PDB file of N, CA and C in Angstrom:
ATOM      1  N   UNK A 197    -151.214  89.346  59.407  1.00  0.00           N
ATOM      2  CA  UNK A 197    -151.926  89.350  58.144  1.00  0.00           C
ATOM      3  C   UNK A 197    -153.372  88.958  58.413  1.00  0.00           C
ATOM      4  N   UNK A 198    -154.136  89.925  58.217  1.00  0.00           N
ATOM      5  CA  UNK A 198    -155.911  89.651  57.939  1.00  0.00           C
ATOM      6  C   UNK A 198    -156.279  88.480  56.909  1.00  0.00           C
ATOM      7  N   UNK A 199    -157.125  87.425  57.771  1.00  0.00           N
ATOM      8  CA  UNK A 199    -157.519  86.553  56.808  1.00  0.00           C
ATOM      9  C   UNK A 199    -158.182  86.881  55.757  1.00  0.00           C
ATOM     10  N   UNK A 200    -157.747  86.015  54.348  1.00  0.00           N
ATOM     11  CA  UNK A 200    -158.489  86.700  53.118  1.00  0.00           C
ATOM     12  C   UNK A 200    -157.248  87.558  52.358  1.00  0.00           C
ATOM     13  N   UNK A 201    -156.450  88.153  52.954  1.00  0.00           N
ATOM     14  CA  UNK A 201    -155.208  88.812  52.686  1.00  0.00           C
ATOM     15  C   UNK A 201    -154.213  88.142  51.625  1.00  0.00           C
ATOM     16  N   UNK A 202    -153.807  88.344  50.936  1.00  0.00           N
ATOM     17  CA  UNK A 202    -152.651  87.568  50.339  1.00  0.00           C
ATOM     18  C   UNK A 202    -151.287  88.039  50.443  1.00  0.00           C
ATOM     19  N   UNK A 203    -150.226  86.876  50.129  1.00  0.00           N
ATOM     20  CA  UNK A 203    -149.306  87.587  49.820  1.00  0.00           C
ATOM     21  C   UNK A 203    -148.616  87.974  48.651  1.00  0.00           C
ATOM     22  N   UNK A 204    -148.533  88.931  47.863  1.00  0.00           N
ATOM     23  CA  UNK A 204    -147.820  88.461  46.450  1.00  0.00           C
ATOM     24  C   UNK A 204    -146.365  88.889  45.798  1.00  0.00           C
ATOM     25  N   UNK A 205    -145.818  88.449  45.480  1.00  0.00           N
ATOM     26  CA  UNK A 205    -144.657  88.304  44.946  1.00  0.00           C
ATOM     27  C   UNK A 205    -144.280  89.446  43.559  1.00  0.00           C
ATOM     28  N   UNK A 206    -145.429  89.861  43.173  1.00  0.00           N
ATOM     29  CA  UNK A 206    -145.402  90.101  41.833  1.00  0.00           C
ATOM     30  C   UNK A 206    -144.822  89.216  40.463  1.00  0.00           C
ATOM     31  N   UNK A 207    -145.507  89.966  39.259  1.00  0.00           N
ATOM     32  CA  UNK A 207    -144.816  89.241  38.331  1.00  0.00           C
ATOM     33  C   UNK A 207    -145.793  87.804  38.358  1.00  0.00           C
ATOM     34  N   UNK A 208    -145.619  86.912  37.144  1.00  0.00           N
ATOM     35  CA  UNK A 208    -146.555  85.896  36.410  1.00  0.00           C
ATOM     36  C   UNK A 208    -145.499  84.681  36.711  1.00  0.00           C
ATOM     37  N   UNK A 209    -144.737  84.069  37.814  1.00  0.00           N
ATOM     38  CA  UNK A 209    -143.663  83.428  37.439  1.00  0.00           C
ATOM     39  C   UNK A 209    -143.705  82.036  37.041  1.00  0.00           C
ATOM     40  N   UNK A 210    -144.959  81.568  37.184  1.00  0.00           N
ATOM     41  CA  UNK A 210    -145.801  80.140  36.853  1.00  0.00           C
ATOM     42  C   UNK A 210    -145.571  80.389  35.395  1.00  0.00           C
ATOM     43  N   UNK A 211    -146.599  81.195  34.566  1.00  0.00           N
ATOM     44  CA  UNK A 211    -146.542  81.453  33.461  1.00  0.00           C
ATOM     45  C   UNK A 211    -144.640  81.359  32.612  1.00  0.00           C
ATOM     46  N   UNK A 212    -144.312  81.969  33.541  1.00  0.00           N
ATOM     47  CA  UNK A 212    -143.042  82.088  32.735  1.00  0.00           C
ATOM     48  C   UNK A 212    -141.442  81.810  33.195  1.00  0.00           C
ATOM     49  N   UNK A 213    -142.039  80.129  33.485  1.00  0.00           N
ATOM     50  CA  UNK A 213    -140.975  79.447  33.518  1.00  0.00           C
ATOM     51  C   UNK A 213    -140.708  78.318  34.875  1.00  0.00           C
ATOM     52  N   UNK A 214    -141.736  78.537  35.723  1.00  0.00           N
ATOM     53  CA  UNK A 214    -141.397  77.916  37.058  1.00  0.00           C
ATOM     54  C   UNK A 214    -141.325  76.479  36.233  1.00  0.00           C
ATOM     55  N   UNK A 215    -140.287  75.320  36.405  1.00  0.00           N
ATOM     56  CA  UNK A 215    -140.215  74.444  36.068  1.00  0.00           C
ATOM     57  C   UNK A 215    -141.655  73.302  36.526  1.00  0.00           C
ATOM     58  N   UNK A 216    -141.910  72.518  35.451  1.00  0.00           N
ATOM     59  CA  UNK A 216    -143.072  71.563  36.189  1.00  0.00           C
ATOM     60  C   UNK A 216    -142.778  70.806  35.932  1.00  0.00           C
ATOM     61  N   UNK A 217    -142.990  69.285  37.013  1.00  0.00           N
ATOM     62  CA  UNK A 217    -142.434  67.953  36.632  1.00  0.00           C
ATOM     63  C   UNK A 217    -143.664  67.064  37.322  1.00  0.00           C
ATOM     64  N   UNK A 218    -143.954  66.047  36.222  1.00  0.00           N
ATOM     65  CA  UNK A 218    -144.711  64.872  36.561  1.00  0.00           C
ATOM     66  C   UNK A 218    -143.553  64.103  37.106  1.00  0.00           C
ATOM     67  N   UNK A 219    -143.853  63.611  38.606  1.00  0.00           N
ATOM     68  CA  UNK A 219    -142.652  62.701  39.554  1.00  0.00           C
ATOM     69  C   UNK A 219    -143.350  61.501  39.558  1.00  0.00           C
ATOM     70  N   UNK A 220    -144.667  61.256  39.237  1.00  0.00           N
ATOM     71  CA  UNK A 220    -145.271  59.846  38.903  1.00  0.00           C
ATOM     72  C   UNK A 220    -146.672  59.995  38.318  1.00  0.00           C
ATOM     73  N   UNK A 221    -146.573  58.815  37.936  1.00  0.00           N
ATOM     74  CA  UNK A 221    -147.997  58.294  37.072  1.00  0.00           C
ATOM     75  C   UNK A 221    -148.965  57.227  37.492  1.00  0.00           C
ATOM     76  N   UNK A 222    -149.936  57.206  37.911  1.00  0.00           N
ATOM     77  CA  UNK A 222    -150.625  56.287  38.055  1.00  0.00           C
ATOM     78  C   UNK A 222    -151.647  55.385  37.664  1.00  0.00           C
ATOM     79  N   UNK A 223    -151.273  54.967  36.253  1.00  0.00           N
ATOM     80  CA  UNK A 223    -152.284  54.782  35.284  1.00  0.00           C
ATOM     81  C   UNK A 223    -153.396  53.646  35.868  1.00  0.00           C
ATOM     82  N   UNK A 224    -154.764  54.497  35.511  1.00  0.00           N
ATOM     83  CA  UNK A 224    -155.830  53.536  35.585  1.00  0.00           C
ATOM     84  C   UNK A 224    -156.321  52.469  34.927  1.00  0.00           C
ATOM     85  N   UNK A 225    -157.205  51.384  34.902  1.00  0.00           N
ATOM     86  CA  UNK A 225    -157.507  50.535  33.876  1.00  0.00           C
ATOM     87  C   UNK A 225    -159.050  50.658  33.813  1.00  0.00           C
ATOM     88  N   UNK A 226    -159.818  51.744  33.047  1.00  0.00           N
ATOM     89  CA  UNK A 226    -161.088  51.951  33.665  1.00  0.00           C
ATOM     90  C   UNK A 226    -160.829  52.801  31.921  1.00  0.00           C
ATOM     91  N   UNK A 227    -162.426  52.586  31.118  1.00  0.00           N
ATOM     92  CA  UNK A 227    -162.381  53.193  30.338  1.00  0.00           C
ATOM     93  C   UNK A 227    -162.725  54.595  30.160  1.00  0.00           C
ATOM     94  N   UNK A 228    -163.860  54.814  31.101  1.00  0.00           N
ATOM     95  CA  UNK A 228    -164.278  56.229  31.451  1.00  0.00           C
ATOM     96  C   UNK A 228    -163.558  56.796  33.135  1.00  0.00           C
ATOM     97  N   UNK A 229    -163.961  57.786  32.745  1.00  0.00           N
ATOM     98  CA  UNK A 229    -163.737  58.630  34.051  1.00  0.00           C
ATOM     99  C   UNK A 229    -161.632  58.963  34.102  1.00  0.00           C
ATOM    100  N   UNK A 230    -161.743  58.474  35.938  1.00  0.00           N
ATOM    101  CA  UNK A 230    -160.172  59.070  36.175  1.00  0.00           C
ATOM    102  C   UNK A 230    -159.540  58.087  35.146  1.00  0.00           C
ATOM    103  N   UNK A 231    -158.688  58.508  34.828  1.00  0.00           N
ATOM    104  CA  UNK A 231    -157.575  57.583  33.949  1.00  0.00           C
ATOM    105  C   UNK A 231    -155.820  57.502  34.631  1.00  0.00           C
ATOM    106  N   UNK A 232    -155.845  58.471  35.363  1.00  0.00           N
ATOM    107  CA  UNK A 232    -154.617  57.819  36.314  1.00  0.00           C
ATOM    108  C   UNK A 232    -154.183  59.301  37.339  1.00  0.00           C
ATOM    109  N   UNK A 233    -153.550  58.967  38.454  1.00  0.00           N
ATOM    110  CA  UNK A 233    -153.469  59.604  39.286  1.00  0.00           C
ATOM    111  C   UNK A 233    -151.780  60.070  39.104  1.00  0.00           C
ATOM    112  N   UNK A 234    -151.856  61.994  39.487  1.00  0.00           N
ATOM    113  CA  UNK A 234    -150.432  61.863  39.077  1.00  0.00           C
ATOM    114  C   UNK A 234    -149.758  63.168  40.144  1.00  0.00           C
ATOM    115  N   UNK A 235    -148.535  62.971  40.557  1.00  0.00           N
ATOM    116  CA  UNK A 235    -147.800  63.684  41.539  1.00  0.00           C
ATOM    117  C   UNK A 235    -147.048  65.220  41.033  1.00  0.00           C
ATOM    118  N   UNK A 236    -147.536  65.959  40.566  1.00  0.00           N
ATOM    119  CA  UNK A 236    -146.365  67.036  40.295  1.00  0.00           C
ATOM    120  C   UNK A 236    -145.827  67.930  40.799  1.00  0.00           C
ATOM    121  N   UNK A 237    -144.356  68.231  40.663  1.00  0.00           N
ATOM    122  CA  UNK A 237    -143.633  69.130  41.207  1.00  0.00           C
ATOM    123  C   UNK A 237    -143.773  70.647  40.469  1.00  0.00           C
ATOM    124  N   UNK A 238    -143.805  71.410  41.520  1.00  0.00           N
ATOM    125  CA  UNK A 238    -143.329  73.052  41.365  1.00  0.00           C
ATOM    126  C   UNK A 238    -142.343  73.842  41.523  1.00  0.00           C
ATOM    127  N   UNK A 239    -141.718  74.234  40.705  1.00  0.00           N
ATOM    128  CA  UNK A 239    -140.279  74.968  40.813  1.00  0.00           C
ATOM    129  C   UNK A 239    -139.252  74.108  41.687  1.00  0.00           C
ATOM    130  N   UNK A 240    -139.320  72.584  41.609  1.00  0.00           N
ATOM    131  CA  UNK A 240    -138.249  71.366  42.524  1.00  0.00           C
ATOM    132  C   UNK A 240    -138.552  71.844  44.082  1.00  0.00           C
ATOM    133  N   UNK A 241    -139.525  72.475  44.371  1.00  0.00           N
ATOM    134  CA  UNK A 241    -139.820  72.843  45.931  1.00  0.00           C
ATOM    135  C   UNK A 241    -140.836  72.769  46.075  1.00  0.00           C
ATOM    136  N   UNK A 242    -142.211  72.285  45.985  1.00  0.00           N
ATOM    137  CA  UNK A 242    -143.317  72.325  45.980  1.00  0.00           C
ATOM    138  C   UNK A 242    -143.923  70.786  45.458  1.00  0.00           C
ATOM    139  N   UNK A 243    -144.707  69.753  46.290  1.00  0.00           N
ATOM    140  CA  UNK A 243    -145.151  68.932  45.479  1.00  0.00           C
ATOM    141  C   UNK A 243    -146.807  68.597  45.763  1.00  0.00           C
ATOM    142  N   UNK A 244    -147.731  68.556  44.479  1.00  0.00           N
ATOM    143  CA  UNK A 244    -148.945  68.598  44.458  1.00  0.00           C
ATOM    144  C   UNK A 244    -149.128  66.846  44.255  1.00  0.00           C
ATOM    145  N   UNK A 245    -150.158  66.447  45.470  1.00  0.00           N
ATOM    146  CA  UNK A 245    -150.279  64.813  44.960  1.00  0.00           C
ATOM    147  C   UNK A 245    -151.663  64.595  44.996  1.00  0.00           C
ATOM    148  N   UNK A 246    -152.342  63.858  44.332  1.00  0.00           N
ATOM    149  CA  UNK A 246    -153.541  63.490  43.641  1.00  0.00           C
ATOM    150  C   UNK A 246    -154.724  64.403  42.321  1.00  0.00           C
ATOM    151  N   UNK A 247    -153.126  65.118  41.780  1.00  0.00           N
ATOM    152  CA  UNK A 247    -153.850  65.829  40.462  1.00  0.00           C
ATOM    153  C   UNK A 247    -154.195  64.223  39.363  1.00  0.00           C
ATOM    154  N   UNK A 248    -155.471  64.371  38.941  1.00  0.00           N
ATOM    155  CA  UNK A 248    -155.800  63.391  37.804  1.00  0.00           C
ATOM    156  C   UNK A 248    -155.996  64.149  36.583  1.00  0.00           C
ATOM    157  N   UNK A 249    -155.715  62.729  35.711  1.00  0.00           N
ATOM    158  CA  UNK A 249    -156.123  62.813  34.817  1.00  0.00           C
ATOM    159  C   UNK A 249    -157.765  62.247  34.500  1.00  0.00           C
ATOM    160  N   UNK A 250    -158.489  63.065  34.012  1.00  0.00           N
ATOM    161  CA  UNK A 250    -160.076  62.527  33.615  1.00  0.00           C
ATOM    162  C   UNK A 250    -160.372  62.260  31.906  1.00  0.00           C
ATOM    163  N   UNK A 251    -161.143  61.179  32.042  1.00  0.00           N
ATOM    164  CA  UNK A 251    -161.876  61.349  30.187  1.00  0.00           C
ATOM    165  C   UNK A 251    -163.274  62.020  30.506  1.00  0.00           C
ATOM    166  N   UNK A 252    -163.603  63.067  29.527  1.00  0.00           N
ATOM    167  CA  UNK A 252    -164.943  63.537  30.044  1.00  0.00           C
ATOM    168  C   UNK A 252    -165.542  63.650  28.416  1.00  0.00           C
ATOM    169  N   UNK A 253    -166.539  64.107  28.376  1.00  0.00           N
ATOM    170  CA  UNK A 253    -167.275  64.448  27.334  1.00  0.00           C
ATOM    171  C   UNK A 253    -166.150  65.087  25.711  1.00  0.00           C
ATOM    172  N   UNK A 254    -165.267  65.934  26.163  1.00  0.00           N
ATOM    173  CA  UNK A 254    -164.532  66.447  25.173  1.00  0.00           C
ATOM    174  C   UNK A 254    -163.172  66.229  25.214  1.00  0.00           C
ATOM    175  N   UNK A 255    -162.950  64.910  25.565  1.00  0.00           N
ATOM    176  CA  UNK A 255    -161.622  63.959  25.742  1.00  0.00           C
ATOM    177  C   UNK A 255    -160.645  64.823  27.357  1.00  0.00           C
ATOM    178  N   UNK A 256    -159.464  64.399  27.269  1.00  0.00           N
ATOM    179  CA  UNK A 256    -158.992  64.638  28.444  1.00  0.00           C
ATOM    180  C   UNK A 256    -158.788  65.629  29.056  1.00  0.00           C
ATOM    181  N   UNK A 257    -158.649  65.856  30.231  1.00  0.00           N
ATOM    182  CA  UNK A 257    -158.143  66.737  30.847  1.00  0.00           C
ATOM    183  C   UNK A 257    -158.309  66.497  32.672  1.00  0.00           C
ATOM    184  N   UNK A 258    -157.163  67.882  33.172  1.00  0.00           N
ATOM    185  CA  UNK A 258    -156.556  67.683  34.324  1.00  0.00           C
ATOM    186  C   UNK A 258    -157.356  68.233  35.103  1.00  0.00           C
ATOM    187  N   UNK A 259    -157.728  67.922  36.247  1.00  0.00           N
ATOM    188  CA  UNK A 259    -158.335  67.952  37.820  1.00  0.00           C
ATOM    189  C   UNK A 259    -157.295  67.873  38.545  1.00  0.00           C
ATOM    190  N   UNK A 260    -157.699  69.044  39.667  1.00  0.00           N
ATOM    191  CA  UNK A 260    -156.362  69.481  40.788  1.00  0.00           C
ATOM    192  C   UNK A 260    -157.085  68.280  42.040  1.00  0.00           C
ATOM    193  N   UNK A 261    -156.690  68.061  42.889  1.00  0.00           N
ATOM    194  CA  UNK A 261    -157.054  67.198  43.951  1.00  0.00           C
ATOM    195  C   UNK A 261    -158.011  68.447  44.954  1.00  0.00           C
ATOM    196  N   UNK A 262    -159.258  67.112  44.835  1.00  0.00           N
ATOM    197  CA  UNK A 262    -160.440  67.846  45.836  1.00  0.00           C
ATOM    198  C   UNK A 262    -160.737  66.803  46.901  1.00  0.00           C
ATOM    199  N   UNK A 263    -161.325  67.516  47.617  1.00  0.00           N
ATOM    200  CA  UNK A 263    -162.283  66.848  48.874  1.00  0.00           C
ATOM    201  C   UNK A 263    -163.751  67.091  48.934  1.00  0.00           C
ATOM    202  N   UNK A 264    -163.932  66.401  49.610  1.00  0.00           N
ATOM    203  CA  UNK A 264    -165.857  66.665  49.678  1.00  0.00           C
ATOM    204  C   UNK A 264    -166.121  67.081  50.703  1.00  0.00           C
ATOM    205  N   UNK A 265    -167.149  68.081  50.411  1.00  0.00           N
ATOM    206  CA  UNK A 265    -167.081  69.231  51.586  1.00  0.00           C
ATOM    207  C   UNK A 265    -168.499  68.110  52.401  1.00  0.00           C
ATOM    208  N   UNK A 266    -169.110  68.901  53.234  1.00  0.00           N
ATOM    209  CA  UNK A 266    -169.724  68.789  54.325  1.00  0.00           C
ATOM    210  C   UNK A 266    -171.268  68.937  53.429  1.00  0.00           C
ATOM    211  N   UNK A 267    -171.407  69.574  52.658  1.00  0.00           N
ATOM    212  CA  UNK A 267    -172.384  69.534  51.450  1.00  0.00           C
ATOM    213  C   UNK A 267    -172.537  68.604  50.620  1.00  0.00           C
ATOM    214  N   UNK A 268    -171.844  67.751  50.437  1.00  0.00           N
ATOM    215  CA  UNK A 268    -171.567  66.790  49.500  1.00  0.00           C
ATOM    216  C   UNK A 268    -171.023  67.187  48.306  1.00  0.00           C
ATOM    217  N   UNK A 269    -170.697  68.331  48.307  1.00  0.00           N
ATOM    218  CA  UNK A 269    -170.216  68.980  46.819  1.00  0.00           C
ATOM    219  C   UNK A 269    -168.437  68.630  46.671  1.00  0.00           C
ATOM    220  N   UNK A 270    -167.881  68.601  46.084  1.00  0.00           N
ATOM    221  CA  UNK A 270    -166.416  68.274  45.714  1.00  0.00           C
ATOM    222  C   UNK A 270    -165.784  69.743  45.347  1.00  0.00           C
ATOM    223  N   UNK A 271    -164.733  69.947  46.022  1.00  0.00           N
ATOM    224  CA  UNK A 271    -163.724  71.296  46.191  1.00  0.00           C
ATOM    225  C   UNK A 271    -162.196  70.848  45.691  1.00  0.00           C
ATOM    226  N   UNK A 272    -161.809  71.866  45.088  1.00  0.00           N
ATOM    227  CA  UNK A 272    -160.424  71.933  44.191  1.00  0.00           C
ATOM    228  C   UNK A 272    -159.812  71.989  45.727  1.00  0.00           C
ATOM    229  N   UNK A 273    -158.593  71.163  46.101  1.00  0.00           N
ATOM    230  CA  UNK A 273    -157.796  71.587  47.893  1.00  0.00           C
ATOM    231  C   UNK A 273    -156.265  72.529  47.049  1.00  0.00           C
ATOM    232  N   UNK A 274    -156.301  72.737  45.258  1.00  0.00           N
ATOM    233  CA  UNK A 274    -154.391  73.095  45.197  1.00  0.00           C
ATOM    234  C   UNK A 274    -155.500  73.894  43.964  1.00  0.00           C
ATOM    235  N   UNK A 275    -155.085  75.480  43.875  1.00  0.00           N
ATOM    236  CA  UNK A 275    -155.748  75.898  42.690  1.00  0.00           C
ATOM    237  C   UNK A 275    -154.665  77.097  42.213  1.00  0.00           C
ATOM    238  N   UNK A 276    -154.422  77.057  40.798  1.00  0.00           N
ATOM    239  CA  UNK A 276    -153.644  78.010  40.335  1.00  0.00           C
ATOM    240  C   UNK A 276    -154.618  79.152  40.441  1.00  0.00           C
ATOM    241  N   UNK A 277    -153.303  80.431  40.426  1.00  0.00           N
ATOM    242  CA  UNK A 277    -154.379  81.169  40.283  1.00  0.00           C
ATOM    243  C   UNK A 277    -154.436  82.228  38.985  1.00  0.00           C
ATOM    244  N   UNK A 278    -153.413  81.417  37.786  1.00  0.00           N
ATOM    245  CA  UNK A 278    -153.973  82.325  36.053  1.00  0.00           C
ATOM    246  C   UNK A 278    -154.139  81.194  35.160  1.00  0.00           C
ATOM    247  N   UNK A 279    -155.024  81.810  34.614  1.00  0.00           N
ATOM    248  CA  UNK A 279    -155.203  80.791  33.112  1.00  0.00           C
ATOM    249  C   UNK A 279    -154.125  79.890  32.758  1.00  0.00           C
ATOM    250  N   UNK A 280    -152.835  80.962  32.905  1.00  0.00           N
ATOM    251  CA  UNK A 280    -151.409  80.514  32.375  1.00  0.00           C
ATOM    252  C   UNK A 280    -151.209  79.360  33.307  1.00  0.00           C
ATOM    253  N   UNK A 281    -151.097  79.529  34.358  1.00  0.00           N
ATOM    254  CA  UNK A 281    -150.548  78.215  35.397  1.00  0.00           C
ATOM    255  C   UNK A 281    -151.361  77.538  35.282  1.00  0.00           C
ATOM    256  N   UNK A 282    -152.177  77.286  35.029  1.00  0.00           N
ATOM    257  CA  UNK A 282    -153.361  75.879  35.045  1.00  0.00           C
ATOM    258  C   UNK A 282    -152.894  75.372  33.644  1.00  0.00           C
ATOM    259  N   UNK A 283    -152.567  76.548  32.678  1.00  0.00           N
ATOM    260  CA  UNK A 283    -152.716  75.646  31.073  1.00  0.00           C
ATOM    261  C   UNK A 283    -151.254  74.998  31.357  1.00  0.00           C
ATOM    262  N   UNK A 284    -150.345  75.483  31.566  1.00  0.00           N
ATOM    263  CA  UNK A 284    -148.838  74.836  32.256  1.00  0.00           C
ATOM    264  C   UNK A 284    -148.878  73.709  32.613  1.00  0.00           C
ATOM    265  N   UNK A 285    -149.587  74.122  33.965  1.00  0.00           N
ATOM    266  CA  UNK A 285    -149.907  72.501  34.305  1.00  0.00           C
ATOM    267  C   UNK A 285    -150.579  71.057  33.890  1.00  0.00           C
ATOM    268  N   UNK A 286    -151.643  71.803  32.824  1.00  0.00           N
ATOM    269  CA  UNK A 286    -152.488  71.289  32.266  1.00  0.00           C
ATOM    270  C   UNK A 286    -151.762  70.220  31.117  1.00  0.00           C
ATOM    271  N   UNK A 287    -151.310  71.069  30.048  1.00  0.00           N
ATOM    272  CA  UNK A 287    -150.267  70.735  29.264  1.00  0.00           C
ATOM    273  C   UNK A 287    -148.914  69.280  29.481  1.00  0.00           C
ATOM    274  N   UNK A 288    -148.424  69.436  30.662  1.00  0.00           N
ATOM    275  CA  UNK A 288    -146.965  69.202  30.963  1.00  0.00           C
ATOM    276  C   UNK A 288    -147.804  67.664  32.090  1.00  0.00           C
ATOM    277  N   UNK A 289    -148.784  67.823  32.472  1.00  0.00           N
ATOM    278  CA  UNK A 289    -149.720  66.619  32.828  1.00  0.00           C
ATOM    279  C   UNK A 289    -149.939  65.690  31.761  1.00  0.00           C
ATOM    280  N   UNK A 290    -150.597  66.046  30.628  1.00  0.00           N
ATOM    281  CA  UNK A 290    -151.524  65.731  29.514  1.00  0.00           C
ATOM    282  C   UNK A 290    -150.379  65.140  29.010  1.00  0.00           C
ATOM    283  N   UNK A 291    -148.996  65.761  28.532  1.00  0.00           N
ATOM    284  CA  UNK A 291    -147.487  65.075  27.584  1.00  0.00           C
ATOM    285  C   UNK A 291    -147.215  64.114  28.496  1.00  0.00           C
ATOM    286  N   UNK A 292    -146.937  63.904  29.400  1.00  0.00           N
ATOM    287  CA  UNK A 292    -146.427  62.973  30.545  1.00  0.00           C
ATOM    288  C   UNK A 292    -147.249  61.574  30.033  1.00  0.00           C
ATOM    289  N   UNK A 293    -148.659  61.893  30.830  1.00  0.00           N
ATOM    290  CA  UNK A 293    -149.777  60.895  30.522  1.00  0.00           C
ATOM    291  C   UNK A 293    -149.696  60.081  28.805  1.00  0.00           C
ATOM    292  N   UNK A 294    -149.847  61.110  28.215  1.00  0.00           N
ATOM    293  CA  UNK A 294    -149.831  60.457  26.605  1.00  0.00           C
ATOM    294  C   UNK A 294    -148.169  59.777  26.042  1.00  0.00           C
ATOM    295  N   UNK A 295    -147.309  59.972  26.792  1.00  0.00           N
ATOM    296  CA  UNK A 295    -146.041  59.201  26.518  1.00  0.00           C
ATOM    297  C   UNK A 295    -146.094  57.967  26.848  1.00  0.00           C
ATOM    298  N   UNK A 296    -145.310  56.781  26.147  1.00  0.00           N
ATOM    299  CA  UNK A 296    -145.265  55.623  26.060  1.00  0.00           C
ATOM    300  C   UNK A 296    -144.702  55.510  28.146  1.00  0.00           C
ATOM    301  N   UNK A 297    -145.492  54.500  28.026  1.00  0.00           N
ATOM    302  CA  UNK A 297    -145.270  53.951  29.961  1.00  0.00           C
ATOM    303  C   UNK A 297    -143.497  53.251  29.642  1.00  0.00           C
ATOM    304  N   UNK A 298    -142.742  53.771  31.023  1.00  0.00           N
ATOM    305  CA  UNK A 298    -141.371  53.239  30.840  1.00  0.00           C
ATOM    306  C   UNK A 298    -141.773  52.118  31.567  1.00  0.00           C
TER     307      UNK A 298
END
């Protein structure tokens, strides 16, 4: 396979139905910015760790885990790749976070 190449599967299967699970929470005590660090699973075979939660200008939302490049600029390292799988993830992050802490 030529780099740059993909492989694809066909079909939207993020969108429609791959199960998503918050496996932990890491709530912050900080009023702005990250508000807690959180682990989620993909289809029970796949696990993404240091997606956050942020407060920004137009209240919350989810950040995939980045690194800082060699530029000093900050890079997404786990990126969906449809609207649908990010809002999925986005969503099923955001309910987790806003539920009462067990």
């Amino acid at each position: 396979m030529d780099r740059g190449e993909g492989i694809q599967t066909g079909g939207n299967e993020m969108a429609q139905g791959v199960p998503i699970e918050v496996k932990r929470i890491n709530r912050m005590e900080a009023e702005g910015g990250t508000q807690a660090f959180c682990d989620v699973a993909l289809g029970g075979t796949f696990l993404v760790k240091g997606v956050r939660v942020v407060a920004g200008k137009k209240g919350l939302f989810v950040s995939m885990p980045q690194e800082q490049g060699k530029d000093g600029n900050w890079y997404d390292t786990v990126l969906p790749l449809t609207k649908e799988a990010r809002q999925r993830i986005s969503e099923t992050v955001l309910a987790a976070f806003k539920a009462p802490a067990p």
